[in-house]
Short mmCIF file of C-alpha atoms in Angstrom, two decimals:
data_model
loop_
_atom_site.label_atom_id
_atom_site.label_comp_id
_atom_site.label_asym_id
_atom_site.label_seq_id
_atom_site.Cartn_x
_atom_site.Cartn_y
_atom_site.Cartn_z
CA GLU A 29 116.88 11.62 238.35
CA ALA A 30 116.19 8.82 235.86
CA GLU A 31 112.81 8.94 234.17
CA VAL A 32 110.74 6.91 231.76
CA ALA A 33 110.58 8.83 228.50
CA GLN A 34 107.56 8.68 226.22
CA SER A 35 106.89 10.34 222.90
CA PRO A 36 104.93 11.99 221.55
CA ARG A 37 103.10 13.62 224.47
CA TYR A 38 100.05 14.30 222.35
CA LYS A 39 98.84 12.75 219.12
CA ILE A 40 95.79 13.50 217.02
CA THR A 41 95.08 11.07 214.21
CA GLU A 42 92.24 10.27 211.89
CA LYS A 43 90.46 6.96 212.20
CA SER A 44 91.86 4.21 209.99
CA GLN A 45 95.34 5.77 210.15
CA ALA A 46 98.34 4.13 211.78
CA VAL A 47 99.88 5.55 214.94
CA ALA A 48 102.94 4.61 216.99
CA PHE A 49 104.12 5.43 220.48
CA TRP A 50 107.65 5.13 221.79
CA CYS A 51 108.93 4.43 225.30
CA ASP A 52 112.43 4.49 226.73
CA PRO A 53 112.49 2.90 230.18
CA ILE A 54 114.86 3.68 233.03
CA SER A 55 118.27 2.20 232.25
CA GLY A 56 118.66 -1.31 233.61
CA HIS A 57 114.95 -1.94 234.17
CA ALA A 58 114.09 -5.39 232.91
CA THR A 59 110.32 -5.06 233.03
CA LEU A 60 108.37 -2.74 230.75
CA TYR A 61 104.61 -2.19 230.75
CA TRP A 62 102.16 -0.53 228.37
CA TYR A 63 98.83 0.60 229.78
CA ARG A 64 95.78 2.25 228.27
CA GLN A 65 93.82 4.61 230.50
CA ILE A 66 90.43 5.94 229.54
CA LEU A 67 89.44 9.16 231.28
CA GLY A 68 88.00 8.45 234.71
CA GLN A 69 89.14 4.83 234.78
CA GLY A 70 92.16 2.92 236.03
CA PRO A 71 95.04 1.90 233.77
CA GLU A 72 94.40 -1.29 231.80
CA LEU A 73 97.45 -3.46 231.16
CA LEU A 74 97.96 -4.03 227.44
CA VAL A 75 101.32 -5.78 227.45
CA GLN A 76 104.12 -6.57 229.90
CA PHE A 77 107.67 -7.40 228.81
CA GLN A 78 110.44 -9.07 230.75
CA ASP A 79 113.53 -8.05 228.79
CA GLU A 80 112.48 -8.75 225.19
CA SER A 81 109.95 -11.45 226.05
CA VAL A 82 106.21 -10.92 226.47
CA VAL A 83 104.99 -11.84 229.96
CA ASP A 84 101.35 -11.05 229.23
CA ASP A 85 99.47 -9.52 226.32
CA SER A 86 96.07 -11.06 226.95
CA GLN A 87 94.35 -7.66 226.88
CA LEU A 88 96.10 -6.41 223.75
CA PRO A 89 93.66 -6.23 220.79
CA LYS A 90 95.97 -8.10 218.48
CA ASP A 91 93.95 -7.47 215.36
CA ARG A 92 95.04 -3.82 215.46
CA PHE A 93 97.64 -3.40 218.21
CA SER A 94 101.23 -4.59 218.22
CA ALA A 95 104.08 -4.06 220.65
CA GLU A 96 107.74 -4.85 220.48
CA ARG A 97 110.86 -4.52 222.59
CA LEU A 98 113.45 -5.88 220.23
CA LYS A 99 116.66 -5.46 222.22
CA GLY A 100 115.05 -5.50 225.62
CA VAL A 101 115.49 -1.75 226.02
CA ASP A 102 113.08 0.71 224.40
CA SER A 103 109.67 -0.26 223.11
CA THR A 104 107.12 0.72 220.48
CA LEU A 105 103.35 0.32 220.62
CA LYS A 106 101.51 0.54 217.31
CA ILE A 107 97.86 0.82 216.39
CA GLN A 108 96.74 0.13 212.84
CA PRO A 109 94.09 1.10 211.96
CA ALA A 110 93.11 3.50 214.71
CA GLU A 111 89.46 3.60 215.78
CA LEU A 112 87.51 6.29 217.61
CA GLY A 113 87.39 4.11 220.72
CA ASP A 114 91.18 4.09 220.93
CA SER A 115 91.18 7.67 222.19
CA ALA A 116 92.87 7.43 225.58
CA MET A 117 96.09 8.02 227.49
CA TYR A 118 98.77 5.44 226.75
CA LEU A 119 101.14 4.98 229.66
CA CYS A 120 104.50 3.26 229.70
CA ALA A 121 106.18 2.11 232.89
CA SER A 122 109.28 0.19 233.84
CA SER A 123 110.54 -1.60 236.91
CA PRO A 124 113.75 -3.30 238.01
CA GLN A 125 113.84 -7.07 238.16
CA GLY A 126 112.57 -8.58 241.38
CA GLU A 127 111.33 -12.08 242.06
CA LEU A 128 108.49 -10.82 244.23
CA GLY A 129 107.80 -7.73 242.18
CA THR A 130 108.95 -4.13 242.57
CA GLU A 131 107.53 -0.65 242.13
CA ALA A 132 106.85 0.65 238.65
CA PHE A 133 108.00 4.02 237.38
CA PHE A 134 105.67 5.72 234.94
CA GLY A 135 106.25 8.09 232.07
CA GLN A 136 104.04 11.12 231.45
CA GLY A 137 102.01 9.25 228.85
CA THR A 138 100.84 9.89 225.32
CA ARG A 139 97.35 11.31 224.97
CA LEU A 140 95.81 9.97 221.78
CA THR A 141 92.78 11.53 220.16
CA VAL A 142 91.25 9.74 217.18
CA VAL A 143 88.98 11.91 215.05
CA SER B 19 90.18 -6.47 232.75
CA GLN B 20 91.10 -5.06 236.13
CA GLN B 21 92.22 -7.04 239.11
CA GLY B 22 91.36 -4.65 241.91
CA GLU B 23 88.34 -2.65 242.88
CA GLU B 24 88.62 0.51 244.96
CA ASP B 25 86.03 1.79 247.35
CA PRO B 26 84.77 4.47 247.49
CA GLN B 27 84.96 5.67 243.90
CA ALA B 28 85.01 9.27 245.13
CA LEU B 29 85.76 10.87 248.48
CA SER B 30 85.51 14.49 249.57
CA ILE B 31 86.91 15.63 252.92
CA GLN B 32 88.12 18.76 254.69
CA GLU B 33 91.78 19.56 255.12
CA GLY B 34 93.11 17.99 258.30
CA GLU B 35 90.77 15.02 258.20
CA ASN B 36 91.89 11.47 257.51
CA ALA B 37 91.08 9.72 254.23
CA THR B 38 90.62 5.96 253.97
CA MET B 39 90.46 4.08 250.69
CA ASN B 40 89.88 0.36 250.27
CA CYS B 41 90.95 -2.10 247.61
CA SER B 42 89.78 -5.63 246.96
CA TYR B 43 91.40 -8.09 244.57
CA LYS B 44 90.77 -11.56 243.22
CA THR B 45 93.90 -13.67 242.82
CA SER B 46 97.03 -14.62 244.75
CA ILE B 47 99.57 -11.84 244.83
CA ASN B 48 103.23 -11.22 245.59
CA ASN B 49 102.64 -7.62 246.55
CA LEU B 50 100.10 -4.82 246.49
CA GLN B 51 101.01 -1.26 245.61
CA TRP B 52 99.33 2.12 245.85
CA TYR B 53 99.82 4.89 243.30
CA ARG B 54 98.72 8.47 243.02
CA GLN B 55 97.78 10.33 239.84
CA ASN B 56 97.24 14.02 239.44
CA SER B 57 94.87 15.02 236.66
CA GLY B 58 96.25 14.21 233.22
CA ARG B 59 99.63 13.09 234.52
CA GLY B 60 101.52 9.83 234.96
CA LEU B 61 101.21 7.69 238.06
CA VAL B 62 103.52 8.05 241.03
CA HIS B 63 104.33 5.12 243.29
CA LEU B 64 103.43 5.66 246.96
CA ILE B 65 103.99 2.42 248.83
CA LEU B 66 104.43 -1.33 248.30
CA ILE B 67 103.36 -4.01 250.77
CA ARG B 68 104.41 -7.63 250.31
CA SER B 69 102.03 -10.54 250.75
CA ASN B 70 103.72 -11.58 254.00
CA GLU B 71 103.34 -8.11 255.52
CA ARG B 72 100.24 -6.85 257.29
CA GLU B 73 100.92 -3.16 257.77
CA LYS B 74 103.32 -0.57 256.44
CA HIS B 75 103.87 3.13 257.08
CA SER B 76 105.41 5.89 255.01
CA GLY B 77 105.10 9.44 256.32
CA ARG B 78 101.38 10.22 256.54
CA LEU B 79 100.47 7.01 254.72
CA ARG B 80 99.45 3.77 256.38
CA VAL B 81 98.67 0.66 254.34
CA THR B 82 97.19 -2.58 255.60
CA LEU B 83 96.88 -5.89 253.79
CA ASP B 84 94.60 -8.80 254.64
CA THR B 85 95.40 -11.66 252.27
CA SER B 86 92.66 -13.86 253.75
CA LYS B 87 90.08 -11.29 252.70
CA LYS B 88 92.02 -10.23 249.61
CA SER B 89 91.75 -6.61 250.63
CA SER B 90 93.91 -3.60 251.46
CA SER B 91 93.35 -0.14 252.78
CA LEU B 92 95.23 3.13 252.39
CA LEU B 93 94.96 5.73 255.14
CA ILE B 94 96.16 9.27 254.58
CA THR B 95 96.32 11.14 257.87
CA ALA B 96 96.00 14.90 258.35
CA SER B 97 95.11 15.43 254.70
CA ARG B 98 96.17 18.52 252.78
CA ALA B 99 94.68 20.21 249.73
CA ALA B 100 97.73 19.01 247.81
CA ASP B 101 96.62 15.40 248.42
CA THR B 102 93.76 15.96 245.97
CA ALA B 103 94.31 13.32 243.28
CA SER B 104 93.20 9.86 242.14
CA TYR B 105 94.57 6.91 244.08
CA PHE B 106 94.93 3.44 242.59
CA CYS B 107 95.82 0.08 244.01
CA ALA B 108 97.76 -2.37 241.87
CA THR B 109 98.54 -6.03 242.44
CA ALA B 110 101.55 -8.05 241.30
CA LYS B 111 100.07 -11.41 240.42
CA ARG B 112 101.81 -14.51 241.76
CA ASN B 113 102.92 -17.15 239.26
CA ALA B 114 102.29 -14.77 236.40
CA GLY B 115 105.56 -12.89 236.13
CA ASN B 116 104.31 -10.32 238.65
CA MET B 117 101.78 -9.07 236.13
CA LEU B 118 100.82 -5.63 237.48
CA THR B 119 97.14 -4.77 237.20
CA PHE B 120 95.26 -1.77 238.54
CA GLY B 121 91.87 -1.07 240.01
CA GLY B 122 89.47 1.68 239.00
CA GLY B 123 90.72 4.21 241.55
CA THR B 124 89.38 6.51 244.23
CA ARG B 125 89.09 10.19 243.40
CA LEU B 126 89.99 12.16 246.51
CA MET B 127 89.18 15.82 246.93
CA VAL B 128 90.55 17.64 249.96
CA LYS B 129 88.89 20.98 250.53
CA PRO B 130 90.97 23.76 252.12
#
């Protein structure tokens, strides 16, 4: 069964360091999402791609966060420099193209701890 | 920012009882979806209801959508201990590339 792959599963980093997360969506899925989820809260959309184009990144803190999906396949989310408040679960999801929207398939996430 | 708000934030019931969770949202949507998340894991899609649908069933799940009130409900019938999880609604925003945003979730505990 096809899955969304994320790595690493866990990451501990010191504040002010750079950190990167990788996501490989299900083959053929045009839409890719990055979410941040703080413990006890719902996922917050950081960026949504349609192929290699950004659909929305209004909640992405662009002074420190960047995301790319260069060939419209896998994607990288980077934080530089990391801050204590960035500690959270970072979730990637993908969905097939659909004019009226389709279900999203989630990876297992990367749990980031900033110390 | 989050589009939807779930109610209640937490729900505790006995096995065999029904569980009802509500979701309200703010903008025009193409569809509304419900997801489940076990502690520390990724989200799993449960059911999708389109804006022109009013009710949908899947196994023990029943979802309703009222676009005039911008609200939805998820009913889990004959709950089981294994249904213990967090449940989230998500909306695909119309005219915004189906931007998918989530609410804060309902934490359901089903006691055996």
